Structure formats: C-alpha cells, structure tokens
Short mmCIF file of C-alpha atoms and ligand atoms in Angstrom, two decimals:
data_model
loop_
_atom_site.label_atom_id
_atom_site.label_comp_id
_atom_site.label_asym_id
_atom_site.label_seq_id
_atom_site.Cartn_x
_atom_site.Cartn_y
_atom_site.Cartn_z
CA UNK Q 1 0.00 0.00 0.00
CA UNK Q 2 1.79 3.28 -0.97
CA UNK Q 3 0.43 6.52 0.93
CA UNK Q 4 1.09 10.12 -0.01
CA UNK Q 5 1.79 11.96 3.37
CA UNK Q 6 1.77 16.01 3.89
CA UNK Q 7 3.14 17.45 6.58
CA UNK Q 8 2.39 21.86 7.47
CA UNK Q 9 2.22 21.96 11.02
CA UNK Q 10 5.30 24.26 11.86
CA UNK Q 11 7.99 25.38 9.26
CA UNK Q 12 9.22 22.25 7.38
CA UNK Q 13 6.68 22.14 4.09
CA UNK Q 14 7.03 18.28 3.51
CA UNK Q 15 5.63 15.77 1.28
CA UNK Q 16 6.68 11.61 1.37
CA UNK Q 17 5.26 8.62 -0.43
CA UNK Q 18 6.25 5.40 2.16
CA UNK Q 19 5.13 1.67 0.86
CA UNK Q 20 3.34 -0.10 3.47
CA UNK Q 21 4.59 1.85 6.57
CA UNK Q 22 8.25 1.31 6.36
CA UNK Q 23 10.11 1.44 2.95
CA UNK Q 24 10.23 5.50 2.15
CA UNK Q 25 9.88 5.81 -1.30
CA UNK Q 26 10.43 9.67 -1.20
CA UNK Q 27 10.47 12.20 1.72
CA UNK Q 28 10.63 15.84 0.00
CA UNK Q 29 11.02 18.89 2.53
CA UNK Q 30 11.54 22.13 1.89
CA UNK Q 31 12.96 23.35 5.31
CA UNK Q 32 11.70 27.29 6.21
CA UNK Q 33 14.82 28.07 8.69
CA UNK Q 34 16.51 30.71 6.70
CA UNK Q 35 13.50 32.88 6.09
CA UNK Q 36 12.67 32.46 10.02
CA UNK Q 37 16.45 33.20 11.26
CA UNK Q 38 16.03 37.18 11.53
CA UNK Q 39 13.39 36.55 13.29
CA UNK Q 40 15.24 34.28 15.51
CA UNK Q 41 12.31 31.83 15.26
CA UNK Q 42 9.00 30.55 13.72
CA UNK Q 43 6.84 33.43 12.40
CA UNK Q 44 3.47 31.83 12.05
CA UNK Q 45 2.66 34.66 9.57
CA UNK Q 46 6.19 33.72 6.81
CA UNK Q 47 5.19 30.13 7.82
CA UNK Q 48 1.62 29.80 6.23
CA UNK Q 49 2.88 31.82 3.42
CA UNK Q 50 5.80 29.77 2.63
CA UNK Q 51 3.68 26.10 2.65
CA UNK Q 52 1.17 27.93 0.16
CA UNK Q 53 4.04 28.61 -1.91
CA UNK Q 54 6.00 25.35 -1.90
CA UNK Q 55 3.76 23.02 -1.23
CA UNK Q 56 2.25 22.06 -4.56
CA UNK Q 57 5.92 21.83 -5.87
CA UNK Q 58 7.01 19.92 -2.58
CA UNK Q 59 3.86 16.90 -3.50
CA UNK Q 60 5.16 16.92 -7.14
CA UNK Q 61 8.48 15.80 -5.95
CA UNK Q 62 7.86 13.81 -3.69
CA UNK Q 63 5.18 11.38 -5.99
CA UNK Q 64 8.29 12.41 -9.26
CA UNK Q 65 10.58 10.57 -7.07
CA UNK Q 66 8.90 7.98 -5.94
CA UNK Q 67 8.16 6.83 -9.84
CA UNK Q 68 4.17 7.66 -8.63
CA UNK Q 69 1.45 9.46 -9.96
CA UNK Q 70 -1.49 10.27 -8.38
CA UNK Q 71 -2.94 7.43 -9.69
CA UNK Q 72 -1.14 4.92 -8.73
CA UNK Q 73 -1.16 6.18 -4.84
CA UNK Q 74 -3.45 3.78 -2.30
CA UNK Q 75 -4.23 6.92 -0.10
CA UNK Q 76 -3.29 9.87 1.39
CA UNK Q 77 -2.45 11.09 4.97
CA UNK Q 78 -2.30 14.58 6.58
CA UNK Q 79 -0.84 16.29 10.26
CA UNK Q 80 -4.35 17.51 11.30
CA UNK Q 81 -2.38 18.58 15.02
CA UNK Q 82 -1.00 19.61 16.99
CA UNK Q 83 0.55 22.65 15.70
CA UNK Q 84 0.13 26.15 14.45
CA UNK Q 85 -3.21 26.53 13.57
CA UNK Q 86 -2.38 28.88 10.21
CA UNK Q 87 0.15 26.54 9.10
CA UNK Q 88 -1.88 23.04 9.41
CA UNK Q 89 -4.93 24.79 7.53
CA UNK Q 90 -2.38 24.41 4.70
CA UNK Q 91 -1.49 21.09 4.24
CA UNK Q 92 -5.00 19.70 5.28
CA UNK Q 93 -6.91 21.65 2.89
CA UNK Q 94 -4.43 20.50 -0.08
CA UNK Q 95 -4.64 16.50 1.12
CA UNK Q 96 -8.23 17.05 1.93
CA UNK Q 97 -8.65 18.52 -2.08
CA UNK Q 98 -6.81 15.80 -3.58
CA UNK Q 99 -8.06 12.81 -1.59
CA UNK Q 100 -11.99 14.22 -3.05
CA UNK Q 101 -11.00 14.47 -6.53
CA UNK Q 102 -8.85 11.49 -6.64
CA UNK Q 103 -11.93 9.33 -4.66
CA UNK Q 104 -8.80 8.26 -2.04
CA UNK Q 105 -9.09 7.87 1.36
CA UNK Q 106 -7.48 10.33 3.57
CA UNK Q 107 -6.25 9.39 6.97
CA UNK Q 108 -5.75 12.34 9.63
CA UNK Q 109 -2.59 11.74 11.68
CA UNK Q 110 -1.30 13.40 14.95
CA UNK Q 111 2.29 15.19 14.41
CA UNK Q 112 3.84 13.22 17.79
CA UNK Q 113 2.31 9.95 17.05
CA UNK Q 114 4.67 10.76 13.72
CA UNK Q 115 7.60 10.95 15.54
CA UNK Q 116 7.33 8.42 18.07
CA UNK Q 117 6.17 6.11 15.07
CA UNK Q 118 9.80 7.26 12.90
CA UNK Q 119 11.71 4.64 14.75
CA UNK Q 120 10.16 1.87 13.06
CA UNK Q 121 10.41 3.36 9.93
CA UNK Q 122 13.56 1.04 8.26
CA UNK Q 123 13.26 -2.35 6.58
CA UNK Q 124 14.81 -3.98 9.39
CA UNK Q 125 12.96 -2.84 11.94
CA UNK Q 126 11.91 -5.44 14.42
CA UNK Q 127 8.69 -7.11 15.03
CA UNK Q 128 6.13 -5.58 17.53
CA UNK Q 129 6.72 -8.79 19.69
CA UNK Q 130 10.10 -8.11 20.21
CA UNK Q 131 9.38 -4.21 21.10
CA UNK Q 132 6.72 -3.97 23.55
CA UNK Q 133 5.82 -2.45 25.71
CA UNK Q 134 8.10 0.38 25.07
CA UNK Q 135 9.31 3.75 26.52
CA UNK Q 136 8.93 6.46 23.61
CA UNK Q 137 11.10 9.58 24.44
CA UNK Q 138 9.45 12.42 22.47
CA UNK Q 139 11.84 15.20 21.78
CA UNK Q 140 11.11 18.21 19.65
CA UNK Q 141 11.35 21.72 18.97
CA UNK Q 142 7.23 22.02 20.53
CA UNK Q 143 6.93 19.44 23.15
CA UNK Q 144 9.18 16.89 25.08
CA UNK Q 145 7.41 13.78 26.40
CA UNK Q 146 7.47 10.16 28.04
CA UNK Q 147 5.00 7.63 26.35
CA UNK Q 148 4.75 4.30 27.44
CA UNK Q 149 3.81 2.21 24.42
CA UNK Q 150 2.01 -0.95 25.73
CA UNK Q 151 1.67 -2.04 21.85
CA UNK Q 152 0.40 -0.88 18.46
CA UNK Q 153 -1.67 1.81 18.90
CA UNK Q 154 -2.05 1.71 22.65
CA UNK Q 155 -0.30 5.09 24.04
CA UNK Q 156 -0.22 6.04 27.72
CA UNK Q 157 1.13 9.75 28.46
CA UNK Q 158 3.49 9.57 31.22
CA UNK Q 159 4.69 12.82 31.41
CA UNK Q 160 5.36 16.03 29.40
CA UNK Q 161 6.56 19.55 29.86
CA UNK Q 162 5.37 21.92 31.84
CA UNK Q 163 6.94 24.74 30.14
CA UNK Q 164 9.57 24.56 27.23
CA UNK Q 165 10.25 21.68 25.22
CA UNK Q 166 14.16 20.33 24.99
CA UNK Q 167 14.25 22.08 21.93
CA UNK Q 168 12.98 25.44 22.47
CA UNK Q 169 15.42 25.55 25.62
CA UNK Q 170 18.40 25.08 23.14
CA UNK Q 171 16.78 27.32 20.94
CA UNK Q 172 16.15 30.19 23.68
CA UNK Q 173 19.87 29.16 25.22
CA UNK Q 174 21.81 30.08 21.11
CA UNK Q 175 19.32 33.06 21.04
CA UNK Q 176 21.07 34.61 24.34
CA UNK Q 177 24.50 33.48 23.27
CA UNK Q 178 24.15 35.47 19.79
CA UNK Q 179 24.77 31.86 18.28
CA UNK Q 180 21.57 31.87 16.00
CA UNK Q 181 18.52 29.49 15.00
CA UNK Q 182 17.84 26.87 15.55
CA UNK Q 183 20.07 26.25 18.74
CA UNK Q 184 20.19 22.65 18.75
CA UNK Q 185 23.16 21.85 15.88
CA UNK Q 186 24.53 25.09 16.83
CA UNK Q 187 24.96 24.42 20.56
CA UNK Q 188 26.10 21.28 19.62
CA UNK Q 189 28.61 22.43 17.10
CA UNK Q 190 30.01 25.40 19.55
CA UNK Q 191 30.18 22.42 22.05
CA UNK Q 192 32.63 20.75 20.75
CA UNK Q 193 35.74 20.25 22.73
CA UNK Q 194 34.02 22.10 25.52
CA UNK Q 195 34.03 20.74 29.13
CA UNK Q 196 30.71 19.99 30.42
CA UNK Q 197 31.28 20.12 33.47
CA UNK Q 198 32.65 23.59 33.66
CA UNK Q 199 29.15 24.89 34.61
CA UNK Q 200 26.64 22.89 36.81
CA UNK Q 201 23.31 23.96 35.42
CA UNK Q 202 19.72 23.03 36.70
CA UNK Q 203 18.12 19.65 35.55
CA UNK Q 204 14.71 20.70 36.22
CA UNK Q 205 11.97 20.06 39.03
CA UNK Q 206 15.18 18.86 41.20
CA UNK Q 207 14.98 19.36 45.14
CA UNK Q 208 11.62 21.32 44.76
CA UNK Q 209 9.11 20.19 47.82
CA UNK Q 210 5.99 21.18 45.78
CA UNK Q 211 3.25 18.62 45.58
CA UNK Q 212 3.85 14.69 43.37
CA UNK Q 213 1.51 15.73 40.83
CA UNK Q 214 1.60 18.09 38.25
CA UNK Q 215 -1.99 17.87 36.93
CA UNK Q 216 -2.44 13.96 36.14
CA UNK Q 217 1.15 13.51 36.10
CA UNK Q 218 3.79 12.27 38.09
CA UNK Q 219 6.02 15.47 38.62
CA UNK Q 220 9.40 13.07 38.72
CA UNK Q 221 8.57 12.16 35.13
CA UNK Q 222 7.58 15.55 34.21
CA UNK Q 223 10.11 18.40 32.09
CA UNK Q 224 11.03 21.75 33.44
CA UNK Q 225 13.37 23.87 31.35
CA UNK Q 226 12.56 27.22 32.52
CA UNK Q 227 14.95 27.18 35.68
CA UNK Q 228 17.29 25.83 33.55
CA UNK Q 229 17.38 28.78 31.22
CA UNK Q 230 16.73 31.53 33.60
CA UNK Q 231 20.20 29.81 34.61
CA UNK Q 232 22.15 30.28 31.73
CA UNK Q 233 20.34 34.05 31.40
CA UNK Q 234 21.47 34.73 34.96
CA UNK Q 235 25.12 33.20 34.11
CA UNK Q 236 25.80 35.38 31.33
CA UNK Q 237 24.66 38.43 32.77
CA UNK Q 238 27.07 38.29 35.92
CA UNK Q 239 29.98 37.63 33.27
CA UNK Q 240 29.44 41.27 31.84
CA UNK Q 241 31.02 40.40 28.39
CA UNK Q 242 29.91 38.35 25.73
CA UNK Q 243 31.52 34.72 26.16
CA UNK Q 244 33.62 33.81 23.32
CA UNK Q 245 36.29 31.05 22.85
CA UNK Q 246 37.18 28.32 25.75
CA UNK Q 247 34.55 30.11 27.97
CA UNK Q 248 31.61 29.96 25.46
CA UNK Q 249 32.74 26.27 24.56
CA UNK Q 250 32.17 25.45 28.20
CA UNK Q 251 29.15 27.11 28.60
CA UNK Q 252 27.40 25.53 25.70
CA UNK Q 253 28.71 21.89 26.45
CA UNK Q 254 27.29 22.37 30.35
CA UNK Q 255 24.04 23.38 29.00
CA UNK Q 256 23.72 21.01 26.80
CA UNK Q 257 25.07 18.33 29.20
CA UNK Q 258 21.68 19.27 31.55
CA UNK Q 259 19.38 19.55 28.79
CA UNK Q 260 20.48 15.70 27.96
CA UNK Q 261 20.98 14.61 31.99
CA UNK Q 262 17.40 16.24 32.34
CA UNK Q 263 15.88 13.89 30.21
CA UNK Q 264 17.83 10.42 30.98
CA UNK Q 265 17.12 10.91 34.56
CA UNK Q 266 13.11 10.97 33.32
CA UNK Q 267 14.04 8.44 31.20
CA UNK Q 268 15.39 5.79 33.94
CA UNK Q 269 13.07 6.40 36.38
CA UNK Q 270 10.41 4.93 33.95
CA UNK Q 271 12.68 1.85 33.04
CA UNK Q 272 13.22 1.50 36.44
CA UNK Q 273 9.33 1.47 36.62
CA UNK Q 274 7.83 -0.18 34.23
CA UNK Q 275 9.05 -3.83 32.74
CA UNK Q 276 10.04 -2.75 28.71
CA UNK Q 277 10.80 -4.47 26.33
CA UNK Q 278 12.50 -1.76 24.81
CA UNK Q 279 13.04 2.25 24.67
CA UNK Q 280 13.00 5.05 22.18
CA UNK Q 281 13.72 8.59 21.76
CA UNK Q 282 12.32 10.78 18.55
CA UNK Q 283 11.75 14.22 17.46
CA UNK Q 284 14.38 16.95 16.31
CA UNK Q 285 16.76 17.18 19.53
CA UNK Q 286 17.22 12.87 19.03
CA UNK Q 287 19.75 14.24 16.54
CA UNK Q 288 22.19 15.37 19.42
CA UNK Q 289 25.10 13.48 19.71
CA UNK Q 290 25.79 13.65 23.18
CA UNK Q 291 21.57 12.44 23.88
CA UNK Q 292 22.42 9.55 21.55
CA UNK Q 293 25.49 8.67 23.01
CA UNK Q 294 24.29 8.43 26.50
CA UNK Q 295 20.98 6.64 25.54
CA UNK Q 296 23.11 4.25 24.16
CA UNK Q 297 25.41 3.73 27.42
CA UNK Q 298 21.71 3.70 28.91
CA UNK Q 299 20.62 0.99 26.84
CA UNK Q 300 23.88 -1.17 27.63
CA UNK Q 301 23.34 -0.70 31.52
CA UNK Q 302 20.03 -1.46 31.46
CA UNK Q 303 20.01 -4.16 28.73
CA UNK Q 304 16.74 -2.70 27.11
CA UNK Q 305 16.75 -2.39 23.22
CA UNK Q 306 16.75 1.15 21.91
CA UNK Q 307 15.20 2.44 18.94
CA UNK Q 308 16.64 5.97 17.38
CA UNK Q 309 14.69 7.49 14.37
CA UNK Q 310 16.88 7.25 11.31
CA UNK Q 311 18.44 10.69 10.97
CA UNK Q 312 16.56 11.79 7.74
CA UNK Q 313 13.11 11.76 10.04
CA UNK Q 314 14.34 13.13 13.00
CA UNK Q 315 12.75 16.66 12.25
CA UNK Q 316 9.10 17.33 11.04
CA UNK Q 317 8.96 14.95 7.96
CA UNK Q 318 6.02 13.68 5.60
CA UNK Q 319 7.44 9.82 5.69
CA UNK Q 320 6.75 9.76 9.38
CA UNK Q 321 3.07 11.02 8.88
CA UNK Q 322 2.56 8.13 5.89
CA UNK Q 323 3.75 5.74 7.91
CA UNK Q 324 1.29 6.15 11.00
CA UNK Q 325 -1.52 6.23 8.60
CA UNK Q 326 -0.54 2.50 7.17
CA UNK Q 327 -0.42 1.42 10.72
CA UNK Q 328 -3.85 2.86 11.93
CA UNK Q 329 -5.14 1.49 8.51
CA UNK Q 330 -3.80 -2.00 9.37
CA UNK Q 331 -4.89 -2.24 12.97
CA UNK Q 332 -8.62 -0.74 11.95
CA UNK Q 333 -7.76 2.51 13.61
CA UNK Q 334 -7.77 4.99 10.80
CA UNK Q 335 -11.55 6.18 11.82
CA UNK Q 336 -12.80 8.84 10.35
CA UNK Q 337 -11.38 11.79 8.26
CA UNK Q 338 -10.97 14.94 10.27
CA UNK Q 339 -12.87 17.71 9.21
CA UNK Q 340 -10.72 20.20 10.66
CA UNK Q 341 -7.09 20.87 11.65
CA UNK Q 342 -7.09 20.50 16.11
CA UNK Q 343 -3.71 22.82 16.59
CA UNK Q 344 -4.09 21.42 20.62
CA UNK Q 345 -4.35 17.68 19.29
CA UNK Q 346 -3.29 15.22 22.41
CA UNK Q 347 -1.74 12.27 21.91
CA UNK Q 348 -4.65 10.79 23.75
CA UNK Q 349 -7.24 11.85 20.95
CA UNK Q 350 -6.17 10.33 18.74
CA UNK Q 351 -7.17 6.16 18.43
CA UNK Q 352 -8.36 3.31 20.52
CA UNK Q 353 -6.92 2.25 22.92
CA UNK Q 354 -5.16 5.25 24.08
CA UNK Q 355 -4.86 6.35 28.11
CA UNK Q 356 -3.33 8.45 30.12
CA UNK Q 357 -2.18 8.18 33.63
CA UNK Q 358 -4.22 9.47 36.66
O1 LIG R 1 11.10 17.78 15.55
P1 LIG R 1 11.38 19.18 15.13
O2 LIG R 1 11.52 19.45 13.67
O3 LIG R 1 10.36 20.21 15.77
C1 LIG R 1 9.01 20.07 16.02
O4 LIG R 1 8.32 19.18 15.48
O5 LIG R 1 8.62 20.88 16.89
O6 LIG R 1 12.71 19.62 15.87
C2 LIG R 1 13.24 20.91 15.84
C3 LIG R 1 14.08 21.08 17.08
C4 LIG R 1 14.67 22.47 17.21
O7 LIG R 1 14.40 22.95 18.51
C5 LIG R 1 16.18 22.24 17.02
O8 LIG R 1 16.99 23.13 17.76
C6 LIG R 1 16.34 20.81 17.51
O9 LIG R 1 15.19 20.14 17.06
N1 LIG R 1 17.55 20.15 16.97
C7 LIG R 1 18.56 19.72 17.73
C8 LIG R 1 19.55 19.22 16.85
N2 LIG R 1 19.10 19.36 15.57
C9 LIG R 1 17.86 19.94 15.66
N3 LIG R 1 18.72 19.71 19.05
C10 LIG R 1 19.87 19.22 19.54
N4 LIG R 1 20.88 18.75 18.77
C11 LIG R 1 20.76 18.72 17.43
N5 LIG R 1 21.77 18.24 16.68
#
C-alpha cells in the first residue's frame, strides 16, 4: 500500500510517499529556517505563506521521485495537530482537495504519534513482539514527552513539559548566546571540545518540595526547562562580556550536558518502573550526539533495546506522517477523516486504545 503523506504543522513544508509503513519511497522537505532566522524563530505569519508557496511543488516531488502518480497512490495522509493553527490549515486543505477528486481515502494523523512512530520506519525494523511495551522519548522543537507504548496503537502519556520543550530551551539558550537558530546543531557544534562540566546547570523540578503531581502527572517524570534557562540568562549576565572562545565552549557543552541529563534521569526512572521491552527517543533534539550517546550507554546498563529514528526523520517529515496512517489502517484505527485541523491535538485523541495516567 503506498500513501502520499503532507506534513504543514510548523515550518518544514514536507511531502513523502512510504510503501506499506516502512520502505520511504520519497520524503521531499523544503525546510523554512533561513527565512525564520532574523526573526530568531518561527513566524506563524512567513510560515503559512511559505507552505502555500512550496507546497504544490514539494507533493510533485515527492510522488516524481517515488516513480508515482497520483494514480497509482493507495491513499493519502495529513498532520491535522498539533501545531500552528495557520500553518496546518495548509497542508489539510491541499490533502483534503486531492483525496476528493482522486476518490482516495485520507487518513488524519497526529504530528507526535509521527515521531514516536519514525523509529520503526527502516526495513529492518523489528517485530512488535520483540518491542513492547516500550518507553517512547518524544523530543522536539514544541513538546518533550514520556510515552509508554504498551503495543500498536495503545499510548499512555506519562509525562510532558510543563513549560519549554528540549528544543525550544536550546533554541532560547543560542538566542542569548548570539549563536543563532535553531540552537540545537549550533549548541552542539560550539560544544565541541568544551568541558561539560565547567558549569553545573539546573536539571529541572530537582529538590523542589511542591506537591507529586503536576496535573495527572507524576512530577518526577515531568520536564522543566525554565529554571534551567533563567540559569544560563542569569550566568551570562554576571559575566558582563559576551563569552567567546574556551569560555563559550564550556558554557554551551554544560548546557547542553543538563538539557540531555534532564531527560535520561526521566528516562530511567520509567525503566526503572515499568518492565520494557525496549526504549526510544524521537523528534528533532534525538539528533544530538551527546543524547544519543548516552541513551546508548543507557541501553547497555540497562540491557533494554533502543530504537533511534533514522536521521533523515528526525525533524518534522512527511514519511513519518505516511507511515502512522498505514499502521492505523492496518490495525482498523484509521476512523474517520478529520474535518478540521485540532492545533491542541493530544496524543490521547487520537485512536483506541489510548490512556493516560491518573
Ligand atoms: O522535531 P522538530 O523538527 O520540531 C518540532 O516538530 O517541533 O525539531 C526541531 C528542534 C529544534 O528545537 C532544534 O533546535 C532541535 O530540534 N535540533 C537539535 C539538533 N538538531 C535539531 N537539538 C539538539 N541537537 C541537534 N543536533
């Protein structure tokens, strides 16, 4: 089954065509960063003008590359949340056009339920048997959260933020050190050969004797970044010059060195938890070397399989979107089309099955 999948919600205009859930024929993306950079991040405004723009060029691709036509595709599948509201009215009103005239179905597909799906998407991915239930570490440039994965289509929110994602606090960190956007590659680049340990910088919701719950959720599996950047605000101020050289080096491998610790702590105290199978970690900040590095070391300690996304759908992606919708055809989950984008979409809303802890 081959699936055309469009993906609007933020600034990546993308467009994939992925044969029954895992073999990526094509993933096209036309990445918005430069024309957000001044700005030093997403203008919803340049965003919803630049998917009108690309995006009929962006689908043309992707099907030219594939060797498909519009024909020859099975279905299509669209982001219908969460995300800016301007920017999904985009792509869902093109897939929703298309899948009418063409008499396809159209399957509407949650943007996180993308990502945490991206792992499996390579030809030797291994069976669902061997997998769960697993730990899915969601970690983007919007959100940052802890799904336990008790199979196919059976989520159970564990914890989330409860202010920036991992992302945005890299981003916000390289927008106070003059280093640019997006943070995370740059952070990581000015990182290099930087001690991080120079600096001991928050890890969020540590020694706090506030209540266990933060709404429904366990507050020790929960994400604060806030502190954390106040932190590095408060840091640079009391330097009175603008870091350069050795100094910023350190500063940027100690932040990033709590931005990773702050999330493998979360992500221990669930293994430590709950029996997996195996773990996970998706979204654009699972491109960071140093995370990857020590989930790995996690993974060995623990002897838990872990599953990274394959670099190419770390970041907002159409494959990842064409992918889900194979899955929730194959389990009977697909329901019905949207009618309109949800820019708040929980994971919770959208299939069977899905839960979330009390
Ligand atoms: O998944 P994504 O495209 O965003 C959303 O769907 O929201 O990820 C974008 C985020 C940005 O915050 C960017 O700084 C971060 O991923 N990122 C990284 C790296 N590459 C991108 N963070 C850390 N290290 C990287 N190498």
């Amino acid at each position: 089954m081959k699936i055309l999948g469009i993906e609007t919600s933020c600034d990546e205009t993308a467009a994939a065509v992925v044969e029954d859930g895992r073999v990526v024929l094509s993933n096209a993306i036309y990445s918005q960063i430069a024309r957000h950079r001044p700005y030093g991040g997403v203008v919803p405004e340049i965003a919803t003008r630049s998917h009108v723009e690309k995006l009929p060029g962006i689908i043309e691709e992707a099907l030219e590359t594939a060797g498909e036509t519009y024909g020859s595709i099975d279905a299509l599948a669209v982001t219908y949340g969460p995300g800016l509201a301007s920017s999904l009215l985009i792509g869902f009103s093109a897939a929703k056009t298309l899948a009418q005239r063409l008499g396809k179905p159209l399957v509407g597909v949650n943007h996180h339920e993308g990502h945490l799906h991206s792992v499996f998407m390579k030809e030797d991915a291994p069976s669902d048997e061997a997998v769960f239930p697993m730990l899915g570490l969601m970690v983007s440039g919007g959100d940052s959260s802890l799904v336990l994965m008790h199979g196919a289509g059976q989520y159970e929110l564990l914890g989330s933020t409860i202010d920036d994602a991992a992302g945005e606090a890299l981003d916000k960190a390289a927008a106070v050190l003059n280093l640019g956007y997006p943070g995370g590659p740059v952070i990581q680049k000015t990182a290099e050969g930087g001690d991080p340990n120079a600096i001991r910088f928050p890890r969020g919701l540590e020694g706090s004797d506030r209540g266990k719950w933060i709404y429904k959720y366990d507050r020790n599996l929960c994400f604060s970044f806030s502190g954390l950047k106040t932190s590095l605000l408060t840091h640079v101020k009391n330097l009175d010059h603008a870091p350069e050289g050795d100094e910023l080096r350190d500063i940027c491998a100690s932040y990033q060195e709590a931005v990773c610790d702050a999330l493998l702590i979360r992500v221990e105290r669930v293994l430590d938890r709950f029996p997996v199978k195996s773990f996970s970690c998706a979204g654009g900040v699972s491109l960071n070397k140093v995370l990857r590095e020590k989930l790995t070391a996690l993974s060995a300690k623990k002897g838990i399989a872990l599953l990274l996304s394959p670099p190419p759908l770390c970041t907002d992606n159409a494959a990842m979107i064409a992918g889900v919708a194979y899955e929730k055809t194959r389990l009977g989950l697909a329901g019905e089309e949207p009618s309109d984008v949800n820019p708040n979409l929980r994971l919770a809303d959208w299939g069977q099955g899905c839960t979330e802890s009390a």
